[in-house]
PDB file of C-alpha atoms in Angstrom:
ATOM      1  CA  UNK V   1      13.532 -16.592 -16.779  1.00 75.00           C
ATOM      2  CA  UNK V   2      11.483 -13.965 -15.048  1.00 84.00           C
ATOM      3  CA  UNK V   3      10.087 -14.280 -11.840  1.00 88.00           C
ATOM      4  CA  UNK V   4       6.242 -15.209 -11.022  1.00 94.00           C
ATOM      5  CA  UNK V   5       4.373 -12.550  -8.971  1.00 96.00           C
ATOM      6  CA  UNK V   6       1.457 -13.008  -6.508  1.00 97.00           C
ATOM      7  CA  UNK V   7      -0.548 -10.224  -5.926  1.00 98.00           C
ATOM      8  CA  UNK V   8      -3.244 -10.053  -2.938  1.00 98.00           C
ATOM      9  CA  UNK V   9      -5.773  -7.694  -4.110  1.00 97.00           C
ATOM     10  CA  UNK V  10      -9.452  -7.122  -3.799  1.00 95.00           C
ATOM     11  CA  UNK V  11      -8.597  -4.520  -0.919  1.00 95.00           C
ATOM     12  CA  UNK V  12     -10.139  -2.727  -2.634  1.00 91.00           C
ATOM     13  CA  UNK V  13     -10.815  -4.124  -5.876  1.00 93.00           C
ATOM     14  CA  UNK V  14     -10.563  -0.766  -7.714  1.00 92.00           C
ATOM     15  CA  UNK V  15      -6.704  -0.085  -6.081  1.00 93.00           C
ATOM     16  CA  UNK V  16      -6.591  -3.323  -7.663  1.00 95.00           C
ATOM     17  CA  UNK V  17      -7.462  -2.159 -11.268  1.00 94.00           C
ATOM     18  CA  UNK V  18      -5.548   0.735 -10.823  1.00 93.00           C
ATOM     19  CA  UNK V  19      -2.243  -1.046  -9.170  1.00 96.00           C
ATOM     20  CA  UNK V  20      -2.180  -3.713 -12.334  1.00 95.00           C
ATOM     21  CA  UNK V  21      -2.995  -0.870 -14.853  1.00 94.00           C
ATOM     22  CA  UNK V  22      -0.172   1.767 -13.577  1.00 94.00           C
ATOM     23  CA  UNK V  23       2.235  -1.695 -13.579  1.00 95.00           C
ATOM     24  CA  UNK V  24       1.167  -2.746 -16.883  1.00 92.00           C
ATOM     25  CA  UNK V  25       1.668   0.811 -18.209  1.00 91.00           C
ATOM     26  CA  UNK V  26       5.091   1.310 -16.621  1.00 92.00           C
ATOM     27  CA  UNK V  27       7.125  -2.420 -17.230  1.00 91.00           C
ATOM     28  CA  UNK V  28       9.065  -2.285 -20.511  1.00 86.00           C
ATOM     29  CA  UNK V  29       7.659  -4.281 -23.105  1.00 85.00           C
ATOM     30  CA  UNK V  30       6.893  -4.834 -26.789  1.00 83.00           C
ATOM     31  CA  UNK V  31       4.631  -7.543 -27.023  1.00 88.00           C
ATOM     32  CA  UNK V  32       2.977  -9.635 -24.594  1.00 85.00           C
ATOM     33  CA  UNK V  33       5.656 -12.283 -23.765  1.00 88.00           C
ATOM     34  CA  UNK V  34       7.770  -8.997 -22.565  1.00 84.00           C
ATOM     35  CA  UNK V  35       5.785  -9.496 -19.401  1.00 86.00           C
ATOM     36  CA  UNK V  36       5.986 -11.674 -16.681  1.00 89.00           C
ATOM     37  CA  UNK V  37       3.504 -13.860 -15.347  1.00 94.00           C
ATOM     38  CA  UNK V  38       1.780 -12.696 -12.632  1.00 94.00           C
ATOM     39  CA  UNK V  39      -1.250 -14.472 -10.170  1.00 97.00           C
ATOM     40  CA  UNK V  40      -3.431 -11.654  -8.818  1.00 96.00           C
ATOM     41  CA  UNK V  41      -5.808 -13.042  -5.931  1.00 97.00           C
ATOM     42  CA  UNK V  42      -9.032 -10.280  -5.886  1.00 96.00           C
ATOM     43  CA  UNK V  43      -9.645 -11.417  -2.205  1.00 96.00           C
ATOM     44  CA  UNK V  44     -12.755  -9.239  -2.522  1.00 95.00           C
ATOM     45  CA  UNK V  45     -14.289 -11.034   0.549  1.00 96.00           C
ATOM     46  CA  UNK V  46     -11.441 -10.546   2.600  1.00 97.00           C
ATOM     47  CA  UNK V  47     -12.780  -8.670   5.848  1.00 96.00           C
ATOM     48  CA  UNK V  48     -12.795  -4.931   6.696  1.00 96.00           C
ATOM     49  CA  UNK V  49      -8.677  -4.697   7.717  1.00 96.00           C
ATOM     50  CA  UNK V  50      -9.484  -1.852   9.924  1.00 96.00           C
ATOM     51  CA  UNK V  51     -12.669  -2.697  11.665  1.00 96.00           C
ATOM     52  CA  UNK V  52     -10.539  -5.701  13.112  1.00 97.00           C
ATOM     53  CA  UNK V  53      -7.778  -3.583  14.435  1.00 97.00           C
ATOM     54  CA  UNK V  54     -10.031  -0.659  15.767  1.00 97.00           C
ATOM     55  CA  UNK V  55     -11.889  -3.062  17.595  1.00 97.00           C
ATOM     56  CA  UNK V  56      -9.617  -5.805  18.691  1.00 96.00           C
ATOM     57  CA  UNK V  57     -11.633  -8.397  16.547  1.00 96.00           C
ATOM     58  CA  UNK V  58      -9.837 -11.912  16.229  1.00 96.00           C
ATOM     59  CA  UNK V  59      -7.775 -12.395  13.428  1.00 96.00           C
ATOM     60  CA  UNK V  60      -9.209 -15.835  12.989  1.00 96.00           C
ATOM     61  CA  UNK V  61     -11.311 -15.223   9.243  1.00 96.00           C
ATOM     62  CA  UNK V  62      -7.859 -13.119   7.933  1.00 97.00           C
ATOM     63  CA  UNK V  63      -5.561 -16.312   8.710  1.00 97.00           C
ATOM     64  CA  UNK V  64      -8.116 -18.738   6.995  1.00 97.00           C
ATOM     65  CA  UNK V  65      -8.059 -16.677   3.601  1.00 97.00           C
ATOM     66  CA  UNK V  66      -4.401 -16.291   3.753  1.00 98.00           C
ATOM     67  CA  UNK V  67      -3.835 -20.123   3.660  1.00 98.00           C
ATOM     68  CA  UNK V  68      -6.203 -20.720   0.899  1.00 97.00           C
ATOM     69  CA  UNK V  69      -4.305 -17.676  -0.933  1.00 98.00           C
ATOM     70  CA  UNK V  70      -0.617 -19.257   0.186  1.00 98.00           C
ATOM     71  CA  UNK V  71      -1.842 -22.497  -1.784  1.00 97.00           C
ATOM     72  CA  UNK V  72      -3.434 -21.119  -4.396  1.00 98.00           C
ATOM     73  CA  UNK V  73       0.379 -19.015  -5.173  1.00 98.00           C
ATOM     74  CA  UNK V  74       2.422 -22.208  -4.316  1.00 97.00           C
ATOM     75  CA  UNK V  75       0.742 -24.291  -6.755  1.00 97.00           C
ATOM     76  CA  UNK V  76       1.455 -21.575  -9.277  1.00 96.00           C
ATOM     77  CA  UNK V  77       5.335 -21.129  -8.676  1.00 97.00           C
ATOM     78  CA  UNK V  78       4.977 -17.560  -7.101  1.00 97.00           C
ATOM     79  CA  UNK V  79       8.341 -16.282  -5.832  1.00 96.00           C
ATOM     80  CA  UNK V  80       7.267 -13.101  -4.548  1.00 97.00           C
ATOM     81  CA  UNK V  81       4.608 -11.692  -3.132  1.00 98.00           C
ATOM     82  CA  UNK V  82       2.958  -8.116  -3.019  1.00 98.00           C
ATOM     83  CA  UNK V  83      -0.274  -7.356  -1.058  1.00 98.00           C
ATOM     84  CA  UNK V  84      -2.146  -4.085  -2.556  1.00 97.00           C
ATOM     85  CA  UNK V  85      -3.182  -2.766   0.738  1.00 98.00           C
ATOM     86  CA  UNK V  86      -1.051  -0.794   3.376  1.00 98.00           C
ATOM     87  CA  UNK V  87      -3.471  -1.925   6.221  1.00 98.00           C
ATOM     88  CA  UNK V  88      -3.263  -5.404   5.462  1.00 98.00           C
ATOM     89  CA  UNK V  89       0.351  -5.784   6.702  1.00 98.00           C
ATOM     90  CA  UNK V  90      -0.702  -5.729  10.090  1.00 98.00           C
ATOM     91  CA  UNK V  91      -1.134  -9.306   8.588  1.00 98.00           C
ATOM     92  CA  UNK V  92       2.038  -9.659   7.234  1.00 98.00           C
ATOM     93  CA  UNK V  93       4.098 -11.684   9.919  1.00 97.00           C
ATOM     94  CA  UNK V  94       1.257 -13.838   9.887  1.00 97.00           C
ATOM     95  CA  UNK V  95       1.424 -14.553   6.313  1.00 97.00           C
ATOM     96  CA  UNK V  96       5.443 -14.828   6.818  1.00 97.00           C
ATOM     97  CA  UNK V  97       4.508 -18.210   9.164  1.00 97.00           C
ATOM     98  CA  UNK V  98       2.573 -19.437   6.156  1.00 97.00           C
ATOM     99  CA  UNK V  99       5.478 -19.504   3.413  1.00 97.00           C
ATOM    100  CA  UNK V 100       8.921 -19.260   2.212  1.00 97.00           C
ATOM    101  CA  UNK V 101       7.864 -17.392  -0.885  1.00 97.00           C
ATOM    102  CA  UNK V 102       9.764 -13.570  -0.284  1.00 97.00           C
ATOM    103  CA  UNK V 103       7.088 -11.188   0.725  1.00 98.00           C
ATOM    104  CA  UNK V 104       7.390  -7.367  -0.239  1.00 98.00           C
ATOM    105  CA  UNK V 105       6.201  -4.954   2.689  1.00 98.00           C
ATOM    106  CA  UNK V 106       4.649  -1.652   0.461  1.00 98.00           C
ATOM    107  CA  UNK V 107       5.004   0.268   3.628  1.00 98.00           C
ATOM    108  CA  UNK V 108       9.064  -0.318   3.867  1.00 98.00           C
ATOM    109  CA  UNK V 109       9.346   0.166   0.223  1.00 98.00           C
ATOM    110  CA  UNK V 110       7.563   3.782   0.843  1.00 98.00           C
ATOM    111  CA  UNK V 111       9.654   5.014   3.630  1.00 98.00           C
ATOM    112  CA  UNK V 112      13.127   3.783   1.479  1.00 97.00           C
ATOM    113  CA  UNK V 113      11.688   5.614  -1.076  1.00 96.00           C
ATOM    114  CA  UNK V 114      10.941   8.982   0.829  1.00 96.00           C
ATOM    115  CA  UNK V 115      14.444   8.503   1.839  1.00 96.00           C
ATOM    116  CA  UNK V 116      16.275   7.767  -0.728  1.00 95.00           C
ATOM    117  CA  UNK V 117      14.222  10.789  -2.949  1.00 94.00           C
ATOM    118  CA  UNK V 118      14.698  13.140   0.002  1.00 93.00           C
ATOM    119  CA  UNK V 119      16.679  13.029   3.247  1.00 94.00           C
ATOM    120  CA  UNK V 120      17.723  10.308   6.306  1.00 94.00           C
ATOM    121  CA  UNK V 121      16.333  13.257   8.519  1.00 97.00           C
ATOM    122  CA  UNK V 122      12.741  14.292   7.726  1.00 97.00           C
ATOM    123  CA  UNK V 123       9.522  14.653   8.753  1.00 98.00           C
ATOM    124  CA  UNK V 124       6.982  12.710   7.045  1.00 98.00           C
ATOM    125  CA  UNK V 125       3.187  12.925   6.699  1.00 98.00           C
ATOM    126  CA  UNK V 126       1.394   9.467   6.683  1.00 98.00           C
ATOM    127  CA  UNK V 127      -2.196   9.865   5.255  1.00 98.00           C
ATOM    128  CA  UNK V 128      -3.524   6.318   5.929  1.00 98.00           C
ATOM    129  CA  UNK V 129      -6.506   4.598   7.812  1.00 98.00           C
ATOM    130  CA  UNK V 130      -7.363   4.587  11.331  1.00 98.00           C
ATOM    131  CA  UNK V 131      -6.414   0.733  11.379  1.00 98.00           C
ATOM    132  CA  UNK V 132      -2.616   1.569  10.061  1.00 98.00           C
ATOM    133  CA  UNK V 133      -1.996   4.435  12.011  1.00 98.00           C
ATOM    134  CA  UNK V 134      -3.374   2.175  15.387  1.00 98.00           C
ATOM    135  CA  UNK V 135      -1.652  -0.742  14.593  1.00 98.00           C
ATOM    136  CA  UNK V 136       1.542   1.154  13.474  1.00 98.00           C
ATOM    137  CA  UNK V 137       2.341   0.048  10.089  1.00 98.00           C
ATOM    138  CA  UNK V 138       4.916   2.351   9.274  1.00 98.00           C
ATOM    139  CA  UNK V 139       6.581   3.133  12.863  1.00 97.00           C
ATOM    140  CA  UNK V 140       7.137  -0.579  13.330  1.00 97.00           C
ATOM    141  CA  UNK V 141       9.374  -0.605   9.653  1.00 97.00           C
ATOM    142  CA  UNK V 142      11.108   2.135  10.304  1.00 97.00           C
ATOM    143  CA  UNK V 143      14.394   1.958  10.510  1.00 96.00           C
ATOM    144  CA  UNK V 144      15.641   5.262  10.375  1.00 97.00           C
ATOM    145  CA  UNK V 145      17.021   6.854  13.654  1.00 95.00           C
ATOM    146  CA  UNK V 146      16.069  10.767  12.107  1.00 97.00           C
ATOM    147  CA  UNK V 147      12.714   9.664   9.958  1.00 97.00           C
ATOM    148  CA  UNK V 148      10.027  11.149  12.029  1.00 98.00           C
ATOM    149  CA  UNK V 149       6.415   9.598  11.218  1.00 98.00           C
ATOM    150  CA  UNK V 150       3.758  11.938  11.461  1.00 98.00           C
ATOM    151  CA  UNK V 151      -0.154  11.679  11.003  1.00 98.00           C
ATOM    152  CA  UNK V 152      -3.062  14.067  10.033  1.00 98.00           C
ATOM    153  CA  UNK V 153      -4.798  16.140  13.097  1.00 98.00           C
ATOM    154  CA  UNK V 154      -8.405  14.663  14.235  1.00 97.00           C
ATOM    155  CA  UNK V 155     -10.980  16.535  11.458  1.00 97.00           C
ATOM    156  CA  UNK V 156      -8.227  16.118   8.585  1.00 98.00           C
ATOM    157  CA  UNK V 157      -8.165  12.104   9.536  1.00 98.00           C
ATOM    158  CA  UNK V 158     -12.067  12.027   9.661  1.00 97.00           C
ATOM    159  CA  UNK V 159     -12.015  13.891   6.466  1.00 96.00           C
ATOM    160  CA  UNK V 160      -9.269  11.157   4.578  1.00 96.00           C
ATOM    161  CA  UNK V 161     -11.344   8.107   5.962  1.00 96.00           C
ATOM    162  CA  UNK V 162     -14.620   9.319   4.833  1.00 93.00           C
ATOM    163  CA  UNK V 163     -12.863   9.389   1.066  1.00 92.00           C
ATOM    164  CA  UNK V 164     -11.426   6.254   1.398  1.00 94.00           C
ATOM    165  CA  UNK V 165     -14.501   4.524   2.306  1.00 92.00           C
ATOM    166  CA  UNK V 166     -16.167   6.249  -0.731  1.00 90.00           C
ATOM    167  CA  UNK V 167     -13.823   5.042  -3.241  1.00 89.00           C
ATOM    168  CA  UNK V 168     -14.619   1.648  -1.964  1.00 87.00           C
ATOM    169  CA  UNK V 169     -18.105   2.027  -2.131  1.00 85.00           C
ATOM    170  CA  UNK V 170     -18.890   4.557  -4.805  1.00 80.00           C
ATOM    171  CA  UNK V 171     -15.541   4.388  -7.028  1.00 74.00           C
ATOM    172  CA  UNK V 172     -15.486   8.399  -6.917  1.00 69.00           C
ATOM    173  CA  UNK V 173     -14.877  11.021  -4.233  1.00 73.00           C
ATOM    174  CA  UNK V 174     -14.174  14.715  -3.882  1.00 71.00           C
ATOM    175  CA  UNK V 175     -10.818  15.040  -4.864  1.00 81.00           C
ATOM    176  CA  UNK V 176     -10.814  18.607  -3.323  1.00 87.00           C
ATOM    177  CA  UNK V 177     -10.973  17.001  -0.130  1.00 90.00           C
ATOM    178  CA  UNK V 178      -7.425  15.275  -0.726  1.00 92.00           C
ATOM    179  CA  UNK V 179      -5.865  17.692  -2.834  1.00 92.00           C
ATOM    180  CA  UNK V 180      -6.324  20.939  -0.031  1.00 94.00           C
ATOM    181  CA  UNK V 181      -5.170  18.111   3.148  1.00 96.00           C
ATOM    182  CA  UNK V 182      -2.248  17.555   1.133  1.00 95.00           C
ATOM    183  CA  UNK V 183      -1.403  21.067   0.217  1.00 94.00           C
ATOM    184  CA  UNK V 184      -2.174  22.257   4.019  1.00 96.00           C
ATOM    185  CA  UNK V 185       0.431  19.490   5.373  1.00 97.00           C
ATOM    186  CA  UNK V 186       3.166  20.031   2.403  1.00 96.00           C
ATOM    187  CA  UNK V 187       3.907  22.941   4.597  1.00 96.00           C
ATOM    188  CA  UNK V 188       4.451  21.516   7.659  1.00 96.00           C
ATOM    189  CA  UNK V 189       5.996  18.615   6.836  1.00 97.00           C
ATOM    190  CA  UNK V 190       9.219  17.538   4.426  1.00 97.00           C
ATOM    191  CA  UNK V 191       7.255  14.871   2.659  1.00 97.00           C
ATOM    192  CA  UNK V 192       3.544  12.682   2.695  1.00 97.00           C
ATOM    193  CA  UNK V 193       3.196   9.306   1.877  1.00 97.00           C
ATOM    194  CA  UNK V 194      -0.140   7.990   0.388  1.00 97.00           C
ATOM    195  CA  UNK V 195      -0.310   5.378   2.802  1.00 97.00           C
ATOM    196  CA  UNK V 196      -3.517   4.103   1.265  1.00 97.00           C
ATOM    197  CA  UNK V 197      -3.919   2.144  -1.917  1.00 95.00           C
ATOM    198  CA  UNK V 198      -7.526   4.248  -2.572  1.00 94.00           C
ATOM    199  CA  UNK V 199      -5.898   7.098  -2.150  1.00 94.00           C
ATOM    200  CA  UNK V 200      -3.177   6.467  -4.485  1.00 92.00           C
ATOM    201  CA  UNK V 201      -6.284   6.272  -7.002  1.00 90.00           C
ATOM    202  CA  UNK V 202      -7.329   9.206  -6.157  1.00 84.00           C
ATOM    203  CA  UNK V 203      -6.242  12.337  -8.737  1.00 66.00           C
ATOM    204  CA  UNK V 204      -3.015  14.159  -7.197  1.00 67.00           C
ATOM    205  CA  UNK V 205      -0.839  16.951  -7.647  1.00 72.00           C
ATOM    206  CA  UNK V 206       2.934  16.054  -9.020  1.00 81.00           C
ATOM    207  CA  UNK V 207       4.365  17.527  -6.512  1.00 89.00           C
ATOM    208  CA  UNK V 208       7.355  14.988  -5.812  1.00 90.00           C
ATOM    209  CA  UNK V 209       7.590  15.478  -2.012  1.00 94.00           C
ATOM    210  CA  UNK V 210       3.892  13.054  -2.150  1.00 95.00           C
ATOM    211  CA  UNK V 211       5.437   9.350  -2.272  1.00 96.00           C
ATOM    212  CA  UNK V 212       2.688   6.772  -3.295  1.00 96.00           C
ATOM    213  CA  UNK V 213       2.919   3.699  -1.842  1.00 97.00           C
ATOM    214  CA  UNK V 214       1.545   1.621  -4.206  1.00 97.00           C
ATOM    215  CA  UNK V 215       4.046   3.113  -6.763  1.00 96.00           C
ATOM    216  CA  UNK V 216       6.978   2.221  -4.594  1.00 97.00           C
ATOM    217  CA  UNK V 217       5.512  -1.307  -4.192  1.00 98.00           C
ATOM    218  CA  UNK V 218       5.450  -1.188  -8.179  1.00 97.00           C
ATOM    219  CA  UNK V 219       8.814  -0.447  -9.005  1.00 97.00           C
ATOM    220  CA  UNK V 220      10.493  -2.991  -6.873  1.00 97.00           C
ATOM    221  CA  UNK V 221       8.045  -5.809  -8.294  1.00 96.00           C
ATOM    222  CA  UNK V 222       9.730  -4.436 -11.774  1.00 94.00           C
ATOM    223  CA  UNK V 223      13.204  -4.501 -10.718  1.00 93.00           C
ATOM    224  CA  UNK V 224      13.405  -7.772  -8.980  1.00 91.00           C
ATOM    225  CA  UNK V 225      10.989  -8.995 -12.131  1.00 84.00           C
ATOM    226  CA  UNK V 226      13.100  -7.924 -15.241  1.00 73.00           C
TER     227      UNK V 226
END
């Protein structure tokens, strides 16, 4: 029998759309019972992730939402969860006190992957928000001795949070913008993650030294799923 998914989405809720499309798309199936069942929580009222790490706000209203969201998965038979937002696991020891039910971490699952599709000993990119990069997301999963994490300089940051907040609010953006701060830093650096789950909606080359972390956080639901 295959295994129930909860998803915490809703951050936003168009990486949301485009997480369960691009996993729809990609699980092998014939017919609708192919699937499996899956609980997707559009926590659209969930507060601004990096607002409270930027500025030290309590985590107080994050907590409350993640018990109501614990309950709401329990009651359903979940047995693993994925969250569709690379800021949010700041949260995600907190949710671990909550439940049992196995928890993915989408920023782990990106830095295996850039690993295991390049090299134990690179340099890697993370484009990502100001709140991930502060609260160190990805330095505090990695577990790689010669993985060295990397982030944009100052104007190219501005530059990738100013799109991010427009996919949120406008559900478009300049993909220029992306496209020539990826380019720039593929030659400085051995890979980039797309440490954001708007920017994985975002339009982007093929080039396979960009690792999205929303498809890395898709492929393990599928193989632990099947």
């Amino acid at each position: 029998m295959k295994k129930k998914i909860g998803i915490i989405g809703g951050m936003g809720t168009l990486a949301s759309v485009s997480f369960f499309e691009r996993l729809a798309k990609k699980y092998p199936h014939e017919n609708d019972q192919d699937y499996f069942d899956m609980c997707l929580v559009n926590e659209a009222s969930m507060p601004d992730r990096t607002e409270i790490i930027v500025n030290n706000k309590p985590k107080d209203k994050i907590i409350e939402k993640l018990e109501n969201i614990k309950d709401t998965f329990e009651v359903y038979g979940v047995e693993n969860i994925g969250i569709i937002c690379n800021t949010f696991h700041y949260f995600y020891d907190d949710l671990k006190k909550l439940t049992d039910i196995n928890i993915f971490h989408m920023p782990k699952l990106a830095l295996d992957r850039s690993v295991k599709d390049f090299s134990d000993d690179i340099d890697v990119l993370v484009m990502c928000t100001d709140g991930s990069k502060k609260a160190k997301v990805y330095e505090d999963v990695n577990e790689y001795e010669n993985v060295r994490i990397h982030y944009p300089n100052r104007k190219d940051q501005e530059l990738i949070m100013k799109a991010i907040y427009e996919v949120k609010q406008n559900g478009d953006v300049d993909k220029k913008i992306i496209r020539d701060i990826t380019r720039e830093n593929l030659k400085k650096y051995d890979a980039i993650i797309y440490a954001c789950t708007e920017l994985s909606v975002m339009k982007r080359d093929n080039d396979k030294r960009i690792v999205d972390a929303m498809d890395a956080l898709i492929d393990e639901i599928i193989r632990v799923s099947k």
